[in-house]
XYZ file of C-alpha atoms in Angstrom:
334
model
C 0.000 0.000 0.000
C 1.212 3.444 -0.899
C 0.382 7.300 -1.244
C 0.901 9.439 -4.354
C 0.208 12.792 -4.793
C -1.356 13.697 -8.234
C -0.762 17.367 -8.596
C 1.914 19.826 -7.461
C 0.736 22.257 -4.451
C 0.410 25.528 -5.280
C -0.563 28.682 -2.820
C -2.184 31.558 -4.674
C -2.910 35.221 -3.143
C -5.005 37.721 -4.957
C -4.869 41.718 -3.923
C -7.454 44.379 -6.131
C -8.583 47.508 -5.899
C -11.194 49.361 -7.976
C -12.675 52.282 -8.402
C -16.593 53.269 -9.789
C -18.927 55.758 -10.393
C -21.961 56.998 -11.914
C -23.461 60.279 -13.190
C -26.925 61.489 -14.984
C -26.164 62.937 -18.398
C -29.582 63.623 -18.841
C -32.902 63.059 -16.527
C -33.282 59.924 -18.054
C -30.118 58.509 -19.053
C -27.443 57.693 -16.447
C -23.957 56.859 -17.187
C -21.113 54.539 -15.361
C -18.235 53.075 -15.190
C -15.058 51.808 -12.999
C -11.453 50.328 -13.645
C -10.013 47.638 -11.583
C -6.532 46.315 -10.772
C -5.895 43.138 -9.931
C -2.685 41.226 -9.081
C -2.773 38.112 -8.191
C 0.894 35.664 -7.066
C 1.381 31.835 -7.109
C 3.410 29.641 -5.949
C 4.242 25.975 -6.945
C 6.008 23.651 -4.962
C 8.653 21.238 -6.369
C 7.362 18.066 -7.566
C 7.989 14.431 -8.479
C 5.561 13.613 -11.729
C 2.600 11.510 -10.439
C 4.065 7.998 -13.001
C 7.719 8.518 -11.732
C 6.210 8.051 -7.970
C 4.381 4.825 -9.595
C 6.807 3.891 -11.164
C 9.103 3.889 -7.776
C 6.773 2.168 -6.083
C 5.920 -0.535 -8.101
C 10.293 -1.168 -7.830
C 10.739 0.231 -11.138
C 13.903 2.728 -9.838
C 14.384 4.248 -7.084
C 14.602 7.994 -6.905
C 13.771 10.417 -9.150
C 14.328 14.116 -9.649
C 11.685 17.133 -8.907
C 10.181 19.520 -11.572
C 11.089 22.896 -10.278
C 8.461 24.671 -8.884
C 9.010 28.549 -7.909
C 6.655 31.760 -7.945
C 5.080 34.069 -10.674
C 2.884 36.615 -10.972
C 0.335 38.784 -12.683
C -1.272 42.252 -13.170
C -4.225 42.743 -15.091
C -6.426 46.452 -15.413
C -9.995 45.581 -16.062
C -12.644 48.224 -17.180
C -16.331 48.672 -17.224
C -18.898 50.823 -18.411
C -22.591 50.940 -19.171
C -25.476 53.130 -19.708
C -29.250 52.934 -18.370
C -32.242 54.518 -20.368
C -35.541 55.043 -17.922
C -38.066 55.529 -20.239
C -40.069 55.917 -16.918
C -40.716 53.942 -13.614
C -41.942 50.772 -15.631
C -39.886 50.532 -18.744
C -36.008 50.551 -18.698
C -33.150 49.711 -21.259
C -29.274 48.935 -20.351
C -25.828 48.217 -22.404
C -22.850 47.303 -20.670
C -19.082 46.446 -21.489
C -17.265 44.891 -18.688
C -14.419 42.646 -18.511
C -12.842 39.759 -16.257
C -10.147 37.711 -15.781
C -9.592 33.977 -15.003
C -6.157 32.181 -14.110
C -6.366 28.027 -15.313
C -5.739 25.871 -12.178
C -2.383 25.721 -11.398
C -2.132 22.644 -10.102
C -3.294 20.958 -13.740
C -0.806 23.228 -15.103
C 2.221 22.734 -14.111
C 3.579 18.940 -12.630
C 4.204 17.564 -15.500
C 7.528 16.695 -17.101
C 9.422 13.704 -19.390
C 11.601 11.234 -17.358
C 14.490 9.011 -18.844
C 15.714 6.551 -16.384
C 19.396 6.394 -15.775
C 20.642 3.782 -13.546
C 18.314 3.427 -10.499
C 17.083 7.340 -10.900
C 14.801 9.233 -13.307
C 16.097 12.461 -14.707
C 14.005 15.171 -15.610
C 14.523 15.502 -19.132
C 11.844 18.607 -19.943
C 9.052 19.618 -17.928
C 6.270 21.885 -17.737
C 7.797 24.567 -15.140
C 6.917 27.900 -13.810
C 9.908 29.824 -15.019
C 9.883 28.502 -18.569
C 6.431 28.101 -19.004
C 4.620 31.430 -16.897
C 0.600 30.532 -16.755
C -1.264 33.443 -18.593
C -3.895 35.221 -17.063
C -7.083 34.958 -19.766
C -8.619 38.357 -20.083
C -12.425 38.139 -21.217
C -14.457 41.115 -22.982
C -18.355 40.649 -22.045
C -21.131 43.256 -24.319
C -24.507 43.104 -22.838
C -27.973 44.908 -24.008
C -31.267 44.501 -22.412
C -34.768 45.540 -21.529
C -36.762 45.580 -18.411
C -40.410 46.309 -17.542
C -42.452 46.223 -14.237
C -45.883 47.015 -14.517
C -48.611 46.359 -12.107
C -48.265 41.952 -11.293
C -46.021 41.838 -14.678
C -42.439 41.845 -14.289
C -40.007 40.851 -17.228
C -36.591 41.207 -18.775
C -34.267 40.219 -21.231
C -30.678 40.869 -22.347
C -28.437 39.681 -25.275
C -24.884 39.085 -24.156
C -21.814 38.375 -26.123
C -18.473 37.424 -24.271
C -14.767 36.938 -26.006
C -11.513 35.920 -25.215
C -7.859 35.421 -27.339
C -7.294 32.131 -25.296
C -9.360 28.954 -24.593
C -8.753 26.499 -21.841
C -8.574 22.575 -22.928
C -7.633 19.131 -21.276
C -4.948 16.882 -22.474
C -7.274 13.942 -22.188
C -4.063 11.660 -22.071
C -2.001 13.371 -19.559
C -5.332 15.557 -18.406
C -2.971 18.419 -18.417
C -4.316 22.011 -18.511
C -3.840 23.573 -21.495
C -4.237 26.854 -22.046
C -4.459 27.921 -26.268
C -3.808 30.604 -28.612
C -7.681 30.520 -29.830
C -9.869 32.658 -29.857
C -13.310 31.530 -27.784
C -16.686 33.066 -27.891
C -20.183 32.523 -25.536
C -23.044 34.205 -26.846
C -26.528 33.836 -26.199
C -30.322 35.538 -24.466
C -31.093 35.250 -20.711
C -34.751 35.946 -20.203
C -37.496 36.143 -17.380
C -40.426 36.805 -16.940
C -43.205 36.580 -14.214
C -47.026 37.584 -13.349
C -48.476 38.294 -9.870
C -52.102 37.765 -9.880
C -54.486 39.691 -6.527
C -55.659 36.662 -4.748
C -52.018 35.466 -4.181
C -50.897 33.421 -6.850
C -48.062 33.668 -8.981
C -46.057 32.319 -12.139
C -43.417 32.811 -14.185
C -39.961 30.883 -16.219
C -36.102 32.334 -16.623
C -34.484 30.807 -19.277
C -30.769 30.828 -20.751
C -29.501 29.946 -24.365
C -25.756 29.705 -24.853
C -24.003 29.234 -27.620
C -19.706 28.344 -26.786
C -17.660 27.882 -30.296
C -13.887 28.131 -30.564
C -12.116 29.850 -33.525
C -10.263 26.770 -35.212
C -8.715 27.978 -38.188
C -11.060 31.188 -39.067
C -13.919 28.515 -38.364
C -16.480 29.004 -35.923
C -16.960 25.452 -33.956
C -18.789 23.991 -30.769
C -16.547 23.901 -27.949
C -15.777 20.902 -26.488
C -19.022 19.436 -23.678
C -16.333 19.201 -21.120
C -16.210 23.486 -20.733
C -18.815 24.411 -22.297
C -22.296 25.426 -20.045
C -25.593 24.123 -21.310
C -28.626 25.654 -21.947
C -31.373 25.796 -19.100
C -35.306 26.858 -18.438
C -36.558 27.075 -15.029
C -40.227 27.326 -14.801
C -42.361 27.821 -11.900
C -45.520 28.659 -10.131
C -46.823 29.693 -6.411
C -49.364 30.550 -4.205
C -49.413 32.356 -0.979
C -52.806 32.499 1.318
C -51.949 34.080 4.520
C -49.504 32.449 6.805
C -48.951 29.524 4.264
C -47.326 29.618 0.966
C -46.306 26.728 -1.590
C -44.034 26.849 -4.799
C -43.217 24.452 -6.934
C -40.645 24.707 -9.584
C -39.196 22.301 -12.641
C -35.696 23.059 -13.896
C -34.548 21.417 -17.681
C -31.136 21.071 -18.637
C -30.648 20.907 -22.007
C -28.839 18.259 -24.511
C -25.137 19.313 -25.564
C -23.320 18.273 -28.393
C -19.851 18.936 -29.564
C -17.699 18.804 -32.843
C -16.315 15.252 -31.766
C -19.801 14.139 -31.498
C -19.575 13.748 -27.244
C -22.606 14.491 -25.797
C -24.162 15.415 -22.683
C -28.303 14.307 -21.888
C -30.361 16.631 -20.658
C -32.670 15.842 -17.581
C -35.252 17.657 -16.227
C -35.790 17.535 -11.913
C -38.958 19.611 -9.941
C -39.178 20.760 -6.473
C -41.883 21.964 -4.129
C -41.003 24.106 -0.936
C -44.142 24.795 1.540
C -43.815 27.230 3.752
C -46.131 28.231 7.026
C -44.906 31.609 9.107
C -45.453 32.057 12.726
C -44.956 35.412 15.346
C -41.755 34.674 15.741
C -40.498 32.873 12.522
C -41.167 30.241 9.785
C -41.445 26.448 8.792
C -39.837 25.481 5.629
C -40.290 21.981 4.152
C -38.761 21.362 0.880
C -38.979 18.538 -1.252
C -36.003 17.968 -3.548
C -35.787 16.026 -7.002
C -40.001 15.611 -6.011
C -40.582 12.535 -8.488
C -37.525 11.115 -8.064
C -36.255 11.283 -11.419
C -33.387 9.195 -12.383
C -30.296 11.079 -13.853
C -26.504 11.561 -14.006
C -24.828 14.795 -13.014
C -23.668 17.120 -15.848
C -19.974 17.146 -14.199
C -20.725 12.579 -14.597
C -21.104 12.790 -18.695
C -18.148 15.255 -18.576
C -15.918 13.111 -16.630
C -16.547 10.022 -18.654
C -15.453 12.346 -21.839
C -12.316 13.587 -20.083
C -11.381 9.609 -18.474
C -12.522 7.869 -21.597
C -8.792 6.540 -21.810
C -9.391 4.695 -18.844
C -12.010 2.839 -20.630
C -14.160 2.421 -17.460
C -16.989 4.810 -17.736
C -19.123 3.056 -15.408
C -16.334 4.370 -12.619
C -17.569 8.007 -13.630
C -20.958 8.017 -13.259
C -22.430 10.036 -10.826
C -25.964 9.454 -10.046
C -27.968 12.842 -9.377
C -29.199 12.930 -5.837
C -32.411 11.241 -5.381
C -36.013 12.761 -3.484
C -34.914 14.383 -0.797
C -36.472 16.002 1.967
C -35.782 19.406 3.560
C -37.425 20.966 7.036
C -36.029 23.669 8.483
C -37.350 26.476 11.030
C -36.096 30.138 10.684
C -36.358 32.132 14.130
C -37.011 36.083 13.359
C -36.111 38.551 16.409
């Protein structure tokens, strides 16, 4: 019996600072907009790749030399801005242009080298190493429009969003090594929602998002891989509240996913009902999870059988979604 580690430690420390503000250019149109600076350190510890330390413990050699680890960092200025229209207290229109910034795990990174065995030791012949390989910070560029209305019971909104970035993060699915590429990615897609209050206490309504991820391969728009890419969803629901009780129940749909390489990911749909009763000093909550018991596997399940398929045992990557599941809780207000 014996211990291996699998990835390199790594500490990470991230300092920011921002500034933002807003102003009315006109009585109905409002203007804002901020910068922030971000720097963010890490560290990687010195380590032994994970089939050397098989390797040596299986008998096959008996030492073997560390990839260096050592310390890097980053500084990255991010910007927003956006302006609100108020056509008046019910209607509303917004565009926005913000931007963020994502580091790939360091840990997948970095840890992974070629060995050539001399003598009873394994030498470190090239590696994937903090000073010769520094991990990028990936900048994205997010444009958003949308429209808003509240009127009387009816609420409802929807926005248009289109988010970019020069680099795309992929898996070696042999070494299931970060990798972080020169390619240009792209989400795009509509969130919506909309709802209706009716007087004698019950209400309905849905949210909804279609996304569309494609990576630029070549100056050709394609699907990004299932594995990163976030599917589709519509959450529908409906309630009722009658004085001290109120009920809600709610379905949520994920939807299929397809990529280029023809993986795919099933959708699965799941409902829950929450029933609530308040009191003087506080409230019952009972909520019933997954409410017919529907029979699924997890999103992250399909995407780990993609990313393990080497292993050739995807029944040892399935994760079954949690089953019915109950919920009572008791909130005290003072």
């Amino acid at each position: 019996k014996y211990s291996l580690g699998r990835y390199p430690t790594n500490h990470s420390q991230s300092y920011a600072g921002y500034v933002q503000a807003k102003y009315n250019i006109l009585p109905k149109l409002q203007i804002n907009g901020g910068i922030r600076y971000q720097n963010i350190k890490v560290k990687v510890d010195d380590f032994v790749g994970s089939e050397q330390q098989t390797q040596i413990a299986v008998g096959y050699g008996k030492s073997a030399s560390a990839i260096p680890g050592g310390e890097s960092s980053y500084n990255v200025t991010l910007a927003n801005a956006g302006l609100l229209y108020k056509f008046n207290e019910q209607h509303q229109a917004w565009g926005t242009f913000s931007q963020g910034v994502s580091l790939a795990d360091p840990a997948k990174y970095y840890g992974i080298g070629t060995y050539k065995l001399n003598g009873t030791h394994w030498d470190v012949v090239s590696s994937i190493n903090v000073k010769d390989q520094p991990l990028q910070a990936i900048k994205t560029n997010q444009f958003e429009v949308g429209y808003r209305v509240n009127r009387g019971g009816f609420r409802a909104q929807v926005a248009g969003f289109l988010s970019t970035s020069d680099k795309t993060v992929a898996v070696d699915r042999k070494t299931f090594q970060i990798l972080v590429n020169d390619l240009k990615l792209r989400n795009m897609g509509i969130e919506a929602e909309v709802s209706y209050s009716l007087s004698n206490g019950v209400y309905f309504g849905a949210s909804g998002l279609l996304i569309k991820s494609e990576v630029d391969s070549k100056g050709e728009w394609k699907k990004q891989e299932v594995y990163n890419a976030s599917p589709s969803k519509l959450v529908t629901y409906i309630g009722y509240n009658v004085q001290n009780w109120s009920f809600r129940f709610q379905s949520l749909q994920n939807f299929k996913q397809k990529d280029e390489l023809n993986n795919v990911i099933e959708g699965y749909n799941t409902s829950d009902l929450m029933i609530g009763y308040r009191l003087s000093w506080g409230k019952f909550n009972l909520g019933i999870q997954n409410l017919f018991n529907t029979d699924y596997q997890t999103i992250w399940s399909k995407r780990s059988q993609i990313l393990y398929s080497t292993y050739g045992l995807p029944e040892l990557f399935s994760y079954k979604g949690r089953g019915r599941t109950f919920n009572l809780s008791y909130t005290f207000e003072f």
